[in-house]
Coordinates of C-alpha atoms in Angstrom, one line a residue:
X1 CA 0.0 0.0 0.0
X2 CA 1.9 2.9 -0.9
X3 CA -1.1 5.3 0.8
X4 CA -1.0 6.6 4.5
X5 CA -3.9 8.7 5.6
X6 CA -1.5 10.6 8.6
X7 CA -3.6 12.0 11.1
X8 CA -1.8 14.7 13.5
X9 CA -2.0 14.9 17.5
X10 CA -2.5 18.6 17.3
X11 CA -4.5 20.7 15.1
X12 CA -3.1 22.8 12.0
X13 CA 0.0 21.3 11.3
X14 CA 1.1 20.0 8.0
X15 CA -0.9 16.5 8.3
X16 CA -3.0 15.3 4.8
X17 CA -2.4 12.0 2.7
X18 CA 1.2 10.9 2.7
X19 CA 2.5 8.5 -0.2
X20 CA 5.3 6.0 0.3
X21 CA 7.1 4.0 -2.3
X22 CA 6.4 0.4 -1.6
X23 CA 9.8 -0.4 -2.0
X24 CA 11.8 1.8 -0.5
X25 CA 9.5 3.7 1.4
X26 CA 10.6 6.7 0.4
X27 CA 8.3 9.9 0.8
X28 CA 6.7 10.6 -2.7
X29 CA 4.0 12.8 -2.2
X30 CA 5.4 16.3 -3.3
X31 CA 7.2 14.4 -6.7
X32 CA 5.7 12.2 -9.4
X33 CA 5.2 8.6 -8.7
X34 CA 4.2 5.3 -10.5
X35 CA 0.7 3.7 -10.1
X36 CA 0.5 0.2 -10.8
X37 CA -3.3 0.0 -12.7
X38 CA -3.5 -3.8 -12.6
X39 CA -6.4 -5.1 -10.3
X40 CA -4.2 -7.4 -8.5
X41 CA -1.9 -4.3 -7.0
X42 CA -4.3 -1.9 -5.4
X43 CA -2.8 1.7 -4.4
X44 CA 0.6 0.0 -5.4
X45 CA 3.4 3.0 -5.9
X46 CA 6.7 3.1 -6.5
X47 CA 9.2 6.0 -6.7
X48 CA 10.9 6.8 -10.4
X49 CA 14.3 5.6 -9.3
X50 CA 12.2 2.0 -8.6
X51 CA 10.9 2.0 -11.2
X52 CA 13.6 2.8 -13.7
X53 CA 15.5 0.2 -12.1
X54 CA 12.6 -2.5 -12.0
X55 CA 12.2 -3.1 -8.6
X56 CA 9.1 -5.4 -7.2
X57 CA 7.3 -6.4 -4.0
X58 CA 4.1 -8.0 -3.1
X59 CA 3.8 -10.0 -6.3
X60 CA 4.4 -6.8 -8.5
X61 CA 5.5 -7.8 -12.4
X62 CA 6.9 -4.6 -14.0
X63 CA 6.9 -6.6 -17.0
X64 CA 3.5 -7.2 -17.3
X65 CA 1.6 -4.9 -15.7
X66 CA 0.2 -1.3 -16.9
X67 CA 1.2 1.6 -14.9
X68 CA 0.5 5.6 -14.9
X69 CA 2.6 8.2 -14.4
X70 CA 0.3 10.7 -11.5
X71 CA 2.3 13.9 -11.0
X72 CA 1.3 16.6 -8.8
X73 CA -2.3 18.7 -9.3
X74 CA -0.7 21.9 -7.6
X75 CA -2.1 24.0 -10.0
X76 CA -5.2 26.5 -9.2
X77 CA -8.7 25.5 -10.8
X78 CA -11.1 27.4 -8.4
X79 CA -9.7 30.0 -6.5
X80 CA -6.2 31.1 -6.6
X81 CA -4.9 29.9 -3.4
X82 CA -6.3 26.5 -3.4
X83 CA -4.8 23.8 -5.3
X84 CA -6.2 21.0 -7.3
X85 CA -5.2 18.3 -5.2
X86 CA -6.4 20.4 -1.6
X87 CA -9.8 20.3 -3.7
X88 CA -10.1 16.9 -4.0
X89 CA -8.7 16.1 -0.6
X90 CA -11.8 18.2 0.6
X91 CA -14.4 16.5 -1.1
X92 CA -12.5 13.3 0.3
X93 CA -12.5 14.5 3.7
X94 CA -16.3 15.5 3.4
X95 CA -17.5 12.7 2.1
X96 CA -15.4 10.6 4.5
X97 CA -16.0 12.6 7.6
X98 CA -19.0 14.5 7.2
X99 CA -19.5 18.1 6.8
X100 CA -19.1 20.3 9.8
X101 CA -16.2 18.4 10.8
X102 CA -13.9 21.2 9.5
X103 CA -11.0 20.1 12.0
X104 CA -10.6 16.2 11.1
X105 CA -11.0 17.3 7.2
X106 CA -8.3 20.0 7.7
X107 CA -6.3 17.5 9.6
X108 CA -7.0 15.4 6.0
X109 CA -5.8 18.1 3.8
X110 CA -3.2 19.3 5.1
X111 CA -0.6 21.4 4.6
X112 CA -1.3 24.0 7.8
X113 CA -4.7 24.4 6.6
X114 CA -6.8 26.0 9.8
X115 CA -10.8 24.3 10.3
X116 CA -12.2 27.6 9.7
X117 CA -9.9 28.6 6.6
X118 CA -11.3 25.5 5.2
X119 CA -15.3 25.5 6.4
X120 CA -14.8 29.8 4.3
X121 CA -13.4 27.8 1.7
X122 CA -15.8 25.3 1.0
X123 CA -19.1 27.9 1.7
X124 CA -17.8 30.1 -0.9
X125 CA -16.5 28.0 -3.5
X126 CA -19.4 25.6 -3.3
X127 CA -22.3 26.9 -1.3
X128 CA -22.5 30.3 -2.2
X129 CA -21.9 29.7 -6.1
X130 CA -24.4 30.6 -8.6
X131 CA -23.9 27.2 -10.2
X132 CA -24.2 25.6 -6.7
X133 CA -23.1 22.4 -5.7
X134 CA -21.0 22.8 -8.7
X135 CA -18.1 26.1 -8.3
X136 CA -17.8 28.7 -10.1
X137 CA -14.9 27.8 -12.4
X138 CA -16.5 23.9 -12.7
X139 CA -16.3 23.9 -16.7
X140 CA -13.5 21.7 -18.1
X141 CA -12.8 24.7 -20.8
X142 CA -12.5 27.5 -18.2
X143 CA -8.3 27.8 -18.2
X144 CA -8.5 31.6 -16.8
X145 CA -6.5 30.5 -13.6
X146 CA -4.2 28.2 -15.2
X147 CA -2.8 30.8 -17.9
X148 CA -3.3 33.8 -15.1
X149 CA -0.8 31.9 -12.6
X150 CA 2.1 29.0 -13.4
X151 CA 2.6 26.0 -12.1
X152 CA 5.9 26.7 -11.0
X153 CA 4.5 30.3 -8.9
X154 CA 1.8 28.6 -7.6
X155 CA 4.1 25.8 -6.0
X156 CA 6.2 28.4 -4.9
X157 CA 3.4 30.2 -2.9
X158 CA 2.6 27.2 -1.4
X159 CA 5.7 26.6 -0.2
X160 CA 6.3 29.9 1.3
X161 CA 2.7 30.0 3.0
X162 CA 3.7 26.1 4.3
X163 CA 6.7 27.8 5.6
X164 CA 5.2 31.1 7.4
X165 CA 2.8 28.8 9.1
X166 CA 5.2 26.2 10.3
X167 CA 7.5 29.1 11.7
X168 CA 4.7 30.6 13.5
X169 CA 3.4 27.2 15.0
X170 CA 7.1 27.0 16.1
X171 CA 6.9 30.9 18.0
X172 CA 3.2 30.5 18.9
X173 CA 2.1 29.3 22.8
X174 CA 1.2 25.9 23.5
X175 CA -2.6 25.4 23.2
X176 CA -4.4 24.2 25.7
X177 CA -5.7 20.7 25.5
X178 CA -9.5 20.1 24.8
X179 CA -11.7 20.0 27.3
X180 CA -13.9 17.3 27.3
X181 CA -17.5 18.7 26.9
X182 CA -19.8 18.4 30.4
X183 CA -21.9 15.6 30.2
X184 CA -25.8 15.8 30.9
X185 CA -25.4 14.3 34.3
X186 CA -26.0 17.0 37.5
X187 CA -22.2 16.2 38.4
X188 CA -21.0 18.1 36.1
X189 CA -22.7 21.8 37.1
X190 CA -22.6 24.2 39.7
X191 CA -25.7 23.8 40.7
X192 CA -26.7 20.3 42.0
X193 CA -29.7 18.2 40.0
X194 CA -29.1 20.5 37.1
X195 CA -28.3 18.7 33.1
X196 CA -26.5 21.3 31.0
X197 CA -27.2 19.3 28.6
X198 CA -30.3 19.0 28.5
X199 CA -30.9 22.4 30.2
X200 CA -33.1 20.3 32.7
X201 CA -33.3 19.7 36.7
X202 CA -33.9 15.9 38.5
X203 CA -36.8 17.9 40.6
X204 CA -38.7 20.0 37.9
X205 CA -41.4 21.9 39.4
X206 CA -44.6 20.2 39.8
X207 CA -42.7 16.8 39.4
X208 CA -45.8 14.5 39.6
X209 CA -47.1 16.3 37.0
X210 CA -46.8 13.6 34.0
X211 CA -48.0 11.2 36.8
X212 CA -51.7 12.1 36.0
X213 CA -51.5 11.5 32.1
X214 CA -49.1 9.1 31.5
X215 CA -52.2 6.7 31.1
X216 CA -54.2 8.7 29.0
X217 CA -55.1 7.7 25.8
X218 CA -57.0 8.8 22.5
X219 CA -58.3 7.1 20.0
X220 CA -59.3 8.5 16.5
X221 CA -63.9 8.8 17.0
X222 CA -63.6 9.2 20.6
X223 CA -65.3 11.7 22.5
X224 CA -67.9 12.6 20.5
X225 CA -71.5 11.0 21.0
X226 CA -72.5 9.4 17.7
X227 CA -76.0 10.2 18.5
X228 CA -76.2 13.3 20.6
X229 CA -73.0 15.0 18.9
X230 CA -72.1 16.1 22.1
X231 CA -68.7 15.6 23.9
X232 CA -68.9 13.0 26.2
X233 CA -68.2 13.3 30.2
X234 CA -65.0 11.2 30.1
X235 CA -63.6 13.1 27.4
X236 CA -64.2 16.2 28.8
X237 CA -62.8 14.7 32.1
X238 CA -59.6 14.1 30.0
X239 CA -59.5 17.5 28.4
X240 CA -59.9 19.4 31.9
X241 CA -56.4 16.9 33.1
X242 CA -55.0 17.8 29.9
X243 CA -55.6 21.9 30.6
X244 CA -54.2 21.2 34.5
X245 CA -51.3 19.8 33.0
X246 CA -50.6 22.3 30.2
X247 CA -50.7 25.2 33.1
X248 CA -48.4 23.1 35.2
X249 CA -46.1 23.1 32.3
X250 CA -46.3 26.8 31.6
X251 CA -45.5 27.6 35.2
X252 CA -42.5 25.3 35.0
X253 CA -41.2 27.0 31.5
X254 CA -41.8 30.2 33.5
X255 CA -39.5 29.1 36.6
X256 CA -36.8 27.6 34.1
X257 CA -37.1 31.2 32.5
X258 CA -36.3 33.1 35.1
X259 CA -33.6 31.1 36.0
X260 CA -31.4 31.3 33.0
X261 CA -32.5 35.0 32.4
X262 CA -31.0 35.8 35.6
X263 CA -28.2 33.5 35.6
X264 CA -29.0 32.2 38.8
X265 CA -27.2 28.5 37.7
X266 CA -23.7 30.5 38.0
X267 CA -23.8 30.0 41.4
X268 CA -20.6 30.5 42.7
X269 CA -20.2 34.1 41.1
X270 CA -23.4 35.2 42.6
X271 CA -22.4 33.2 46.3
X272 CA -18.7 35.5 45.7
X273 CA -20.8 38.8 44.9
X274 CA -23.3 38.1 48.2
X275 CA -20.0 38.0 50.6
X276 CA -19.0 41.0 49.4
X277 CA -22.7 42.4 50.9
X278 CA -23.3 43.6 54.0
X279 CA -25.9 41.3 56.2
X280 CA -28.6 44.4 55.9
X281 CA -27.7 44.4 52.1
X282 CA -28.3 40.7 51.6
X283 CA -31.5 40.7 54.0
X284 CA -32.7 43.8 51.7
X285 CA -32.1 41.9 48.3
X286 CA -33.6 38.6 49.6
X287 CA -36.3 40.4 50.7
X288 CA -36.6 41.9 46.4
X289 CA -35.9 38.6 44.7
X290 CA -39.8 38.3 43.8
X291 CA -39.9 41.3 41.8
X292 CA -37.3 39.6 39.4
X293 CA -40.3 37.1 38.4
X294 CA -41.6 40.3 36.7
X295 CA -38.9 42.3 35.5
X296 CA -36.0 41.2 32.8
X297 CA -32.5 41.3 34.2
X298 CA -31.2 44.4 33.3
X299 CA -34.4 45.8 34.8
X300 CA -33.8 43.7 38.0
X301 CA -30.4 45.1 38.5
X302 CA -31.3 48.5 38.0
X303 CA -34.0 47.8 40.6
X304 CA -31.3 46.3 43.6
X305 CA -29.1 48.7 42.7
X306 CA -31.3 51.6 43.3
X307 CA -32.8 49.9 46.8
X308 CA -28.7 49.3 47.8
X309 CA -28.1 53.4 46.8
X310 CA -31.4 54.1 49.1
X311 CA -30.2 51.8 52.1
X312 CA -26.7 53.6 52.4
X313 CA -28.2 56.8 51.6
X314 CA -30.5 56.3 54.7
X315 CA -27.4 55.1 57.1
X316 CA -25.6 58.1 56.0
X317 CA -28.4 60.4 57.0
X318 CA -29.1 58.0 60.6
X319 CA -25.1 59.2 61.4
X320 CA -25.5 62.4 60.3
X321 CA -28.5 62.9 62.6
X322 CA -26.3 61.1 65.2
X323 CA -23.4 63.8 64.7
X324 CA -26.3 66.8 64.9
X325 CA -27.0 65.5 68.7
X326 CA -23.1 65.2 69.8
X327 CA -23.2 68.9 68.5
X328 CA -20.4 68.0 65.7
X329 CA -20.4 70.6 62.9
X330 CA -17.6 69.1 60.6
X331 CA -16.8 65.5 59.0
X332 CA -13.2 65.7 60.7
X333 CA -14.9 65.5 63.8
X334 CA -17.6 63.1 62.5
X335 CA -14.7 60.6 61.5
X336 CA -12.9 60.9 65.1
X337 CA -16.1 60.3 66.7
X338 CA -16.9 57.0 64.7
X339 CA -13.1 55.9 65.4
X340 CA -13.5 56.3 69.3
X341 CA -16.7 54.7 69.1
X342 CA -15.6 51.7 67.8
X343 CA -12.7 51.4 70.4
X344 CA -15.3 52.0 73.4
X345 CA -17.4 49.1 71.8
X346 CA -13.9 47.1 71.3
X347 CA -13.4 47.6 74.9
X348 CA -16.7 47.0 76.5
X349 CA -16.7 43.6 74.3
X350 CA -13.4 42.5 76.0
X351 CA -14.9 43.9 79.6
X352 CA -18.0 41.4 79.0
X353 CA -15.8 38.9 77.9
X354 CA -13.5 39.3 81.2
X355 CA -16.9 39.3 83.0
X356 CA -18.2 36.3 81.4
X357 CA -15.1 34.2 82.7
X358 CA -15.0 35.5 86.1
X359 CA -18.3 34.8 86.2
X360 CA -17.8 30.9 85.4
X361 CA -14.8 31.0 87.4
X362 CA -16.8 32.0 91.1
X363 CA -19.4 29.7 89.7
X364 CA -17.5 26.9 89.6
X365 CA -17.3 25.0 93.0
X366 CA -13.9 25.2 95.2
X367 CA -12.3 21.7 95.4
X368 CA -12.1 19.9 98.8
X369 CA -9.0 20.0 100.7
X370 CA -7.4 17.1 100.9
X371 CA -6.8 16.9 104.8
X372 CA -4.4 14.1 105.8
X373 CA -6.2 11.3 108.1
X374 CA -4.7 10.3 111.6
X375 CA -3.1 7.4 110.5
X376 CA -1.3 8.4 107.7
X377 CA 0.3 11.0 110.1
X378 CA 1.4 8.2 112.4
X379 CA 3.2 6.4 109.1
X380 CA 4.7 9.0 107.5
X381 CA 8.3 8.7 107.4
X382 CA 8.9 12.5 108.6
X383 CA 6.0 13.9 111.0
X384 CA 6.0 17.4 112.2
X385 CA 8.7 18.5 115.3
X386 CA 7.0 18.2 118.9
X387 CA 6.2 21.3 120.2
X388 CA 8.8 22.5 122.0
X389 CA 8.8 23.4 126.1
X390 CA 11.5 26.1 127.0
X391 CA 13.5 24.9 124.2
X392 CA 13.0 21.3 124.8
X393 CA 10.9 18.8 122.7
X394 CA 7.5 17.6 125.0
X395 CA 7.7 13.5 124.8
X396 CA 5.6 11.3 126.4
X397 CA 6.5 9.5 129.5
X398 CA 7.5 6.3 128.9
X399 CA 8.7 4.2 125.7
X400 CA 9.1 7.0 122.8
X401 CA 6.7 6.5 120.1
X402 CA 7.9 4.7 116.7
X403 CA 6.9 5.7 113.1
X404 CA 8.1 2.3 111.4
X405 CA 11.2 3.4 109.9
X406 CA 12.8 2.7 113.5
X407 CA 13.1 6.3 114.5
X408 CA 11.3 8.3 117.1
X409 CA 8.5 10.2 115.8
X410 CA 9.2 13.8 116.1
X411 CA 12.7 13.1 114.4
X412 CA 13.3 14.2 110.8
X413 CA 15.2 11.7 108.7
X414 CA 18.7 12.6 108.2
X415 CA 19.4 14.0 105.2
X416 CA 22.7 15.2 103.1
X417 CA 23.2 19.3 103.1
X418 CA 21.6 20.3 99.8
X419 CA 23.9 22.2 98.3
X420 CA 22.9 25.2 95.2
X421 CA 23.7 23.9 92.4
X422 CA 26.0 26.7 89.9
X423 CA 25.6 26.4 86.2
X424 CA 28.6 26.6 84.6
X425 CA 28.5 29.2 81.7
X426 CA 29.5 28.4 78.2
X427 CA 32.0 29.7 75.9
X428 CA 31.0 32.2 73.8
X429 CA 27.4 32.2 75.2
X430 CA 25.9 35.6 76.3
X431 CA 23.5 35.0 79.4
X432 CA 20.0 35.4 78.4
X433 CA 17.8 38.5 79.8
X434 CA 14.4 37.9 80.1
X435 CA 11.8 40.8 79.5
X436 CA 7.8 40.9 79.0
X437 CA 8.0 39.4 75.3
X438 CA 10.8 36.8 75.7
X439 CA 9.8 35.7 79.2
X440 CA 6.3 33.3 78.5
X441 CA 5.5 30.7 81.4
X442 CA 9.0 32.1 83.1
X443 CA 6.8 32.0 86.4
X444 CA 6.5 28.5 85.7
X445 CA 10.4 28.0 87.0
X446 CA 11.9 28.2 89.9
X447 CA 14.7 30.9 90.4
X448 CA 17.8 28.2 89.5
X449 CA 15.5 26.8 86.3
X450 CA 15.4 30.4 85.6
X451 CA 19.3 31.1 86.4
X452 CA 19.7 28.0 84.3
X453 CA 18.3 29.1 81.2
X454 CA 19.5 32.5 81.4
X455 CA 22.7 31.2 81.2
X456 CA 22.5 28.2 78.8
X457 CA 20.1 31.0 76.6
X458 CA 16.9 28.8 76.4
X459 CA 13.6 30.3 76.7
X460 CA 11.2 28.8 79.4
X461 CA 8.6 26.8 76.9
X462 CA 11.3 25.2 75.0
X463 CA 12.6 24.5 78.8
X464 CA 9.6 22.8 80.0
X465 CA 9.6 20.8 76.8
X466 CA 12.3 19.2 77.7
X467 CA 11.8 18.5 80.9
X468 CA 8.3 16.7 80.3
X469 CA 9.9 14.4 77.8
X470 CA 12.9 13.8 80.1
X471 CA 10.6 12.6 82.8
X472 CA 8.7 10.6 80.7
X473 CA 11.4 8.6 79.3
X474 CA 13.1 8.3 83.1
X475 CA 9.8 7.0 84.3
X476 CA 9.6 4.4 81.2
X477 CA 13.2 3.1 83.1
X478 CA 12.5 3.6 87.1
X479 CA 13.6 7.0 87.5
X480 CA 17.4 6.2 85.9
X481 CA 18.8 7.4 82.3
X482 CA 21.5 7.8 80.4
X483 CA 23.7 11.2 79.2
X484 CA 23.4 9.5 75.7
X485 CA 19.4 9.1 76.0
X486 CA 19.0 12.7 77.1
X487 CA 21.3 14.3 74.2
X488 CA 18.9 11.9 71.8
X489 CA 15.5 13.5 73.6
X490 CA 17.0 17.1 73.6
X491 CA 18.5 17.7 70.5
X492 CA 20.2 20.9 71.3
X493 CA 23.9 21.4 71.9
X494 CA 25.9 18.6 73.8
X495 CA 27.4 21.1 76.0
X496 CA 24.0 22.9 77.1
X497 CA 22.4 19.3 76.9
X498 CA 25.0 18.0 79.7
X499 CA 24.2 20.9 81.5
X500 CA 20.8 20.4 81.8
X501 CA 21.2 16.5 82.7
X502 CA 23.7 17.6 85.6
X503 CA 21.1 20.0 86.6
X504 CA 18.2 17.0 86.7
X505 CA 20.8 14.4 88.6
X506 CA 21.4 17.1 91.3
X507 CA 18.0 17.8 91.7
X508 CA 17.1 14.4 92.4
X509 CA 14.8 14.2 89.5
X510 CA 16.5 11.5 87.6
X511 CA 19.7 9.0 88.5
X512 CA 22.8 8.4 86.5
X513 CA 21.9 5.3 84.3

């Protein structure tokens, strides 16, 4: 087969009919070629070197069978800039894809060809000719173009207008790709239960209505009382359904008529224009949107346009009056008055907010106070010093008490001297000063937390971080953890990280792993 129909991926590129030899394959479709004309080799085509050297595939005989020599048909018969053969690759193209299909036939001609240069083409050449379907220029005899323009300069305009377009598809933005066209289902709208395509809702108004005549038949003779020539009862029983449901009809065409002369199915431009509304603007035009049944929608706008210009025109004059009674004669004064205004209503908002919360704060009831009982005070390891007697301790005559840990009760358990624990400060580390902006939850520290990240120059939330996830993880192992663990949890600098965990250990909140 030496043809190959070559359709583009994009639109108005060079595309058309290509022909191949069959032999070499070569691209033959701008030079003259050989067509085999016996019935066995159908579209067979060979290039001239091919053929002038008698080469054969596909049960060719060169011998044997005829052939004809098909040159080129760029030469003008209709219009000047349309060739012979882009004429009968249009009536190929319409015949094989239909007309109206101006793309896919401009895809099958070729040549940079555009749909709509094309679809002009074909109305005036054909449609609008005075010898229509047949051109213009349609009689064999008429050689006006041919002897007006030559061969050789009409090829050459071709090839110049081939190259102008292909340079400017080169230079031009990349198209975007087609959109696939909504389908009739109510997914595809703004609104939901709306077709677009076929400008329908799933809940028309008065839904039931083709419930009531669905049944309904008529037969040719019914009706009409052979004898009486009267219309009969049933009949006219069927005529008044028929009236009910022709008025439900109209009111429904009505509805849909409003809706699409107002464009009410854009909803989300009409949601964005309503936010930009004040509440006492919507509440007005909600308040109008009857009248639009009545009026078309220029007429409509006019209308909510004029009741918006009325409503601010009112509040203008309700704060002028207001100025009149504070005795303000000037709008400089007007605008200072409206500025402190909103402050004192700024502040007596925050004042009832204040109010609110100390409010719920009294109301809530005071927890119980958790009082130890007598025998927890005779266990506990430590219990409060005796009172003392002129400096000595009052004991009981007899055997001294014991509290179970084989001391005397009224004796505190010996303990090591405590001693303050100095952080050690870090090369090239400025101590940390901590004012109102830097200093959140500082009151949550005590005073050598505080000294401690003052001097390691870590704020108090970042502190307290820490220190949660320390104790976590300590608790996780029985109070014990390594230096290595707490660099892992920490993350900060080993040096500040080693300070912190000494600080911990001499605490007494965690032990050396």
């Amino acid at each position: 087969m030496g043809v190959i129909k070559k359709k583009t991926a994009t639109r108005g590129t060079e595309g058309g009919v290509k022909f191949v030899c069959d032999v070499c394959s070569a691209d033959i479709t701008s030079t003259v070629r050989i067509r085999c004309a016996h019935q066995v080799c159908h579209e067979y085509d060979l290039c001239v070197p091919c053929f002038s050297s008698g080469e054969s595939t596909h049960g060719h005989d060169p011998a044997t069978h005829p052939y004809s020599v098909i040159e080129q048909h760029s030469i003008p018969i209709y219009t000047e800039d349309w060739g012979a053969d882009e004429e009968l690759l249009l009536l190929e193209g319409a015949e094989t894809y239909g007309l109206g299909s101006w793309a896919d036939i401009a895809d099958h001609i070729g040549g940079y060809r555009t749909k709509d240069e094309v679809a002009q083409h074909y109305i005036e050449t054909y449609v609008e000719s005075s010898l229509f379907p047949l051109p213009e220029r349609a009689s064999p005899n008429d050689r006006s173009l041919l002897d007006a323009i030559s061969r050789d300069e009409f090829q050459a305009r071709k090839k110049r207008r081939i190259e102008e377009r292909k340079e400017a598809t080169k230079t031009a933005p990349i198209a975007t790709p087609k959109q696939k066209p909504s389908a009739s289902v109510p997914a595809c709208h703004e609104v939901a239960g709306y077709m677009p395509g076929r400008m329908e809702f799933e809940t028309e108004y008065a839904n039931e209505a083709e419930e009531a005549v669905q049944h309904m038949q008529f037969d040719p003779g019914d009706g009409i009382n052979s004898r009486t020539g009267e219309l009969e009862p049933e009949m006219e029983l069927k005529m008044s359904v028929m009236d009910i449901y022709n008025s439900r009809l109209t009111a429904r065409a009505e509805r849909k008529k409003v809706i699409f002369q107002h464009n009410l199915l854009e909803y989300r431009k009409n949601a964005a224009l309503d936010k930009k509304r004040t509440k006492e603007e919507r509440d007005l035009l909600n308040k109008a949107k009857p009248f639009g049944r009545m009026m078309n929608r220029q007429d409509f706008e006019d209308f909510c346009h004029g009741l918006i210009y009325e409503h601010n025109l009112r509040q203008a004059i309700a704060q002028l009056q207001d100025w009149r009674l504070m005795k303000l004669s000037d709008l400089k004064s007007g605008e200072k008055y409206e500025a402190e205004k909103q402050q004192r209503l700024q502040k007596a908002q925050t004042a009832s907010q204040i109010d609110r919360l100390a409010v719920a704060r009294l109301s809530k009831p005071m927890p119980p106070v958790d009082t130890p009982t007598a025998a927890a005070m005779l266990t506990a390891p430590e219990l409060p010093i005796r009172l003392q007697v002129n400096g000595a301790r009052a004991t009981l005559p007899g055997k001294a008490l014991m509290n179970g840990h084989g001391q005397a009760n009224g004796t505190l358990t010996p303990q090591s001297d405590k001693t303050r624990y100095v952080v050690q400060p870090l090369a090239n580390v400025q101590p940390l000063k901590f004012e109102s902006e830097n200093a959140l939850d500082l009151q949550l520290l005590t005073m050598e937390e505080q000294q401690l990240c003052s001097t390691l120059r870590i704020y108090p939330k970042p502190y307290l971080v820490m220190k949660e996830h320390l104790m976590k993880e300590a608790m996780k192992s029985g109070g014990n953890m390594k230096r290595k663990a707490a660099r892992d949890i920490c993350k900060i600098d080993l040096n500040k990280c080693g300070r912190i965990f000494d600080f911990f250990v001499h605490s007494g909140w965690i032990g050396k792993a």
